[in-house]
C-alpha atoms as one frame of an Amber mdcrd trajectory, in Angstrom:
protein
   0.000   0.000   0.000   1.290   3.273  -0.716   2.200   5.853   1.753  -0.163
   8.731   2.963   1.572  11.035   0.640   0.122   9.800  -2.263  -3.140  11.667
  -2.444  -2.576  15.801  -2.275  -4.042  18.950  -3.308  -2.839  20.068  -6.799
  -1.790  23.424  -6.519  -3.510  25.929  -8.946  -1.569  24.926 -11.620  -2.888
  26.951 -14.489  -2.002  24.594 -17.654  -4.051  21.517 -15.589  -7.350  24.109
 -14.759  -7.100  25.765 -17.937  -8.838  22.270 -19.141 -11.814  23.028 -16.989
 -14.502  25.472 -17.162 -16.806  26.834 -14.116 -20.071  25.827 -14.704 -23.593
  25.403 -12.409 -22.722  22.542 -10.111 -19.194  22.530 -10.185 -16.311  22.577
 -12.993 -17.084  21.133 -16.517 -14.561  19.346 -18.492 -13.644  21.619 -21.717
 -13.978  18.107 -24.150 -16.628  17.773 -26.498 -19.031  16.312 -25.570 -20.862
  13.629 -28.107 -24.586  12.691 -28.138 -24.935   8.766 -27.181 -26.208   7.727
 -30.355 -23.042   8.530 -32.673 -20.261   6.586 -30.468 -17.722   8.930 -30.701
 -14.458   8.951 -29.445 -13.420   8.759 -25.867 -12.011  12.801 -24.324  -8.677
  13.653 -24.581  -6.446  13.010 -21.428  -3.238  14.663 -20.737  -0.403  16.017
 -22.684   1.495  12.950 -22.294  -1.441  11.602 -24.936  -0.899  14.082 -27.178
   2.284  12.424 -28.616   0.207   9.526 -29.617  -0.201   9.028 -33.940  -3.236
  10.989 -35.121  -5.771   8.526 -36.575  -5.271   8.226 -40.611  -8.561   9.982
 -42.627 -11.346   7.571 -42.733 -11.070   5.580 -46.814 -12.905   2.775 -47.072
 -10.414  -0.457 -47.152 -11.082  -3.378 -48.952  -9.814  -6.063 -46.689 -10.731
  -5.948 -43.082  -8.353  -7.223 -40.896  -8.833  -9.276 -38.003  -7.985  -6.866
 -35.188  -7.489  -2.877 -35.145  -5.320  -0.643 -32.598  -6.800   2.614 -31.708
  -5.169   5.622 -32.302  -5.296   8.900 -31.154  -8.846  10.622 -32.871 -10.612
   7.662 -33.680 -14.171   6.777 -32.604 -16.179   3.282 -33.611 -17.967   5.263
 -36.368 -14.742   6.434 -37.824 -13.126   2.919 -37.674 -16.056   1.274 -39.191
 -16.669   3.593 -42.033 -13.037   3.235 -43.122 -13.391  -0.578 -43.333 -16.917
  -0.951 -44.125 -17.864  -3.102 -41.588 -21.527  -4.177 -41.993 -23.635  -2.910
 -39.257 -21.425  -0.201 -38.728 -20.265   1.318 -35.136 -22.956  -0.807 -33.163
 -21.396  -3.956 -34.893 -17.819  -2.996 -33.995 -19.528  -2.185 -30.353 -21.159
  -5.851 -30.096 -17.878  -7.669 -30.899 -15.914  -5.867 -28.223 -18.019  -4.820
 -25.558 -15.757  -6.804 -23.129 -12.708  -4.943 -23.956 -14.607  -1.512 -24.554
 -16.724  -1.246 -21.535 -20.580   0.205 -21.219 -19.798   3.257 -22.881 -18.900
   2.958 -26.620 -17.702   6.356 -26.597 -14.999   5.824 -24.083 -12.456   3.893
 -26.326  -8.374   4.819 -25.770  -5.120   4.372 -27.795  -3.799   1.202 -27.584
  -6.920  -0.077 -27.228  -7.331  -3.388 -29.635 -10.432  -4.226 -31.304 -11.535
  -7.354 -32.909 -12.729  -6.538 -36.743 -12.649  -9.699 -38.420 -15.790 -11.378
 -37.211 -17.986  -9.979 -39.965 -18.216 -12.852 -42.277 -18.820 -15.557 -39.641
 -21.388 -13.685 -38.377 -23.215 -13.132 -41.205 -22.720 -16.772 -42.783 -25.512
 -18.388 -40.495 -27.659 -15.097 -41.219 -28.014 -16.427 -45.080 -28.158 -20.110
 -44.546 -31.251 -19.563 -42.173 -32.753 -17.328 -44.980 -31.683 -19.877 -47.852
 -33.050 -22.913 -45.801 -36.392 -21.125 -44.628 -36.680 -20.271 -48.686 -36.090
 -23.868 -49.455 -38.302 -25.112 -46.750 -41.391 -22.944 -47.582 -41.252 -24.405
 -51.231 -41.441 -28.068 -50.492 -44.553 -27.948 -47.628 -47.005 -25.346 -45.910
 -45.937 -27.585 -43.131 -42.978 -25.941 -42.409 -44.608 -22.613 -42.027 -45.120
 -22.700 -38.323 -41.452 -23.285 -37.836 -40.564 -20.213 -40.353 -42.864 -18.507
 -38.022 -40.740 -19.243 -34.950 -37.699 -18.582 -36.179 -38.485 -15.058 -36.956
 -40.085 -14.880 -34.064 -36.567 -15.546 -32.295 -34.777 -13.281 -34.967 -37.084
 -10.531 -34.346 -36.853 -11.161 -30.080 -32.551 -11.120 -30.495 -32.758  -8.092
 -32.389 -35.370  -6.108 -29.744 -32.807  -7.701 -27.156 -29.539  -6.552 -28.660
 -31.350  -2.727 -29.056 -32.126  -2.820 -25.590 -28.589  -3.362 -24.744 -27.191
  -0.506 -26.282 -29.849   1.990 -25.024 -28.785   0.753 -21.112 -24.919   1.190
 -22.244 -25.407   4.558 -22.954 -27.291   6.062 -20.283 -24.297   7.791 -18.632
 -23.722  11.459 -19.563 -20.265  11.979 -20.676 -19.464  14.417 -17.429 -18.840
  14.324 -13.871 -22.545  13.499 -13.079 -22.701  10.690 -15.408 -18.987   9.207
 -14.904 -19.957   9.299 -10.514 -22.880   7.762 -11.566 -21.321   5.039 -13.506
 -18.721   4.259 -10.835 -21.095   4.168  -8.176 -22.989   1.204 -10.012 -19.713
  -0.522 -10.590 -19.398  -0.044  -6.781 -22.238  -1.800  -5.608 -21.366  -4.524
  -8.142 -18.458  -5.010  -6.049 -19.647  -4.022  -2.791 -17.523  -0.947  -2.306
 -19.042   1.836   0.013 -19.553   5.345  -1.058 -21.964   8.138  -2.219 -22.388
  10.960  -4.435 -21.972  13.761  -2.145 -18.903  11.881  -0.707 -17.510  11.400
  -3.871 -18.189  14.917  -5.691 -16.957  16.789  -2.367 -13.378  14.959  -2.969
 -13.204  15.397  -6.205 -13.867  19.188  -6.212 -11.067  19.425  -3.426  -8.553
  17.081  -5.288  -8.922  18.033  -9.162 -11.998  20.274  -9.463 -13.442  17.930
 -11.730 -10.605  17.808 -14.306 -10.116  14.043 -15.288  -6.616  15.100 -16.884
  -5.432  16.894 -13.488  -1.734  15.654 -12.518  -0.049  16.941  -9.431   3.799
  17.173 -10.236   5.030  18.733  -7.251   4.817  16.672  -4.399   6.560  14.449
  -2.764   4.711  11.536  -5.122   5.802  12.861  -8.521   9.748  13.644  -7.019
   9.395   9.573  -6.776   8.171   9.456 -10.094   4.664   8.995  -9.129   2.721
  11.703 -10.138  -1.041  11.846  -8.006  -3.280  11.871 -11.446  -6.907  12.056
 -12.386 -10.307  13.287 -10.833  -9.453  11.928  -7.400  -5.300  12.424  -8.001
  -4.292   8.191  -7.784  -0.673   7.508  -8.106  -0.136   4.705 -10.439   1.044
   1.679  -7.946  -2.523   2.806  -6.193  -4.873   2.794  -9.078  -3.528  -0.791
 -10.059  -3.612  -2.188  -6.535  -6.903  -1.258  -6.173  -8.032  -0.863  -9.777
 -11.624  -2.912 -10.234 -12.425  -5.192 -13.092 -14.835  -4.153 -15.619 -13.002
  -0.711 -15.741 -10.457   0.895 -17.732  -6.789   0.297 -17.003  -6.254   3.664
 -17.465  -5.393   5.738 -14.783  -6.632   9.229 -16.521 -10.568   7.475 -17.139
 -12.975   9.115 -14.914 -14.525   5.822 -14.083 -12.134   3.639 -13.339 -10.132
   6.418 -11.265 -13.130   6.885  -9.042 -13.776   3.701  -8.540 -10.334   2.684
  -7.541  -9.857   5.403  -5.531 -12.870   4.493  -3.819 -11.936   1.339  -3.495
  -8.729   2.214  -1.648 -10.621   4.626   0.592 -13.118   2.178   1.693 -10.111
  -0.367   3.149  -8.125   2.254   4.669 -11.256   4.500   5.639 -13.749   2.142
   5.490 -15.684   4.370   3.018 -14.734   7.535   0.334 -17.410   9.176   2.594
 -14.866   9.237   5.370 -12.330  11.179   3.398 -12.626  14.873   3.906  -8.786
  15.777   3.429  -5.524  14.534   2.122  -5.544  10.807   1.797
């Protein structure tokens, strides 16, 4: 466990708070901001970031390869137009969920996504159709079972529609990213609220997800307090929670692991009213 040092105030450090705008509520993030149902990129972090390979202008490729590493600028919309993948964004979405996460907006560089699954998964998609065809032809018998099976095509698609309208119910912005962590949190049984958990992060990074304290004592080490709740590194992965980002910069998964910390030394984030 690290030592108490790790968690302090960022001084008003005008580069980090120049990213942040005052705003009803508390500080606003100066990202865009991207409405839920065109999957945009994930926010830019930090400076560090901005070294990363801009992503190439989206042409439409003839051969799709089987995976794809995210580069700095792209978004699921842009990566599927430039391979035309059939289904587009929500089909890239579907295939990676695991690795994305329940917000298809939030995707980072170095992230790798799995492109090459179109053809399988369209292969059964004709059979069915050429076999139904086939069947209808040789007996009106066979018409109940038609029936059914569109029936179950028809229930998987309402079911798969669903899905994406619950992944993207979180507001890209402090409200929605507490929100989200505080559902992965009672997933895992970690303590903590919303007041308890704004009220921290307005005295540790005023709500700027890219803050970085490189002052103290932590980044002489080479440990750097970062993020909305200012984690050092050997923190955020000692108490980082599955299901989350691994970076240290994304609002969610830097909440939550620094909630998860406070809640075994504190016994909750709500406990935390200073320096920890």
């Amino acid at each position: 466990m690290a030592s108490k040092a790790k968690h302090r105030r960022p001084k008003n450090n005008p580069v980090a708070r120049g990213l942040v705008t005052a705003g009803t509520g508390g500080a606003v993030l100066a990202f865009p901001l991207l409405a839920a149902t065109t999957a945009e990129a994930a926010p830019a972090h930090t400076a560090a970031t901005a070294k990363l390979p801009m992503a190439p202008a989206a042409a439409v490729q003839t051969d799709i390869p089987a995976t794809y590493s995210v580069v700095w600028g792209d978004s699921l919309s842009k990566i599927a137009d430039a391979y035309s993948i059939s289904g587009g964004w929500q089909k890239v979405y579907e295939d990676n969920r695991d690795a994305i996460g329940g917000n298809p907006s939030l995707i980072h560089p170095g992230l790798t996504l799995t492109l090459g699954t179109e053809s399988a998964s369209e292969a059964p998609a004709d059979s069915t159709a050429d076999s139904t065809a086939d069947e209808s032809a040789t007996t009106d018998e066979t018409a109940p079972a038609d029936e059914t099976a569109t029936t179950d095509e028809t229930a998987s698609a309402d079911t798969g529609a669903a899905t994406q309208t619950t992944a993207q119910t979180y507001t890209d912005d402090l409200d929605g990213w507490i929100r989200e962590s505080l559902d992965v949190m009672a997933q895992h049984g970690i303590p903590g609220s919303y007041e308890g958990i704004y009220r921290n992060i307005m005295r540790e990074s005023s709500g700027n997800p890219a803050a970085i304290n490189n002052w103290d004592s932590n980044a002489a080490a080479g440990t750097p307090s970062k993020g909305l709740l200012q984690v050092i590194d050997p923190t955020f992965q000692a108490y980082h929670v599955p299901g989350t980002s691994t970076d240290s910069y994304d609002p969610v998964a830097n909440i939550t692991a620094a909630s998860n910390y406070a809640a075994d030394r504190y016994g909750s984030i709500d406990n935390v009213n200073g320096p920890y």
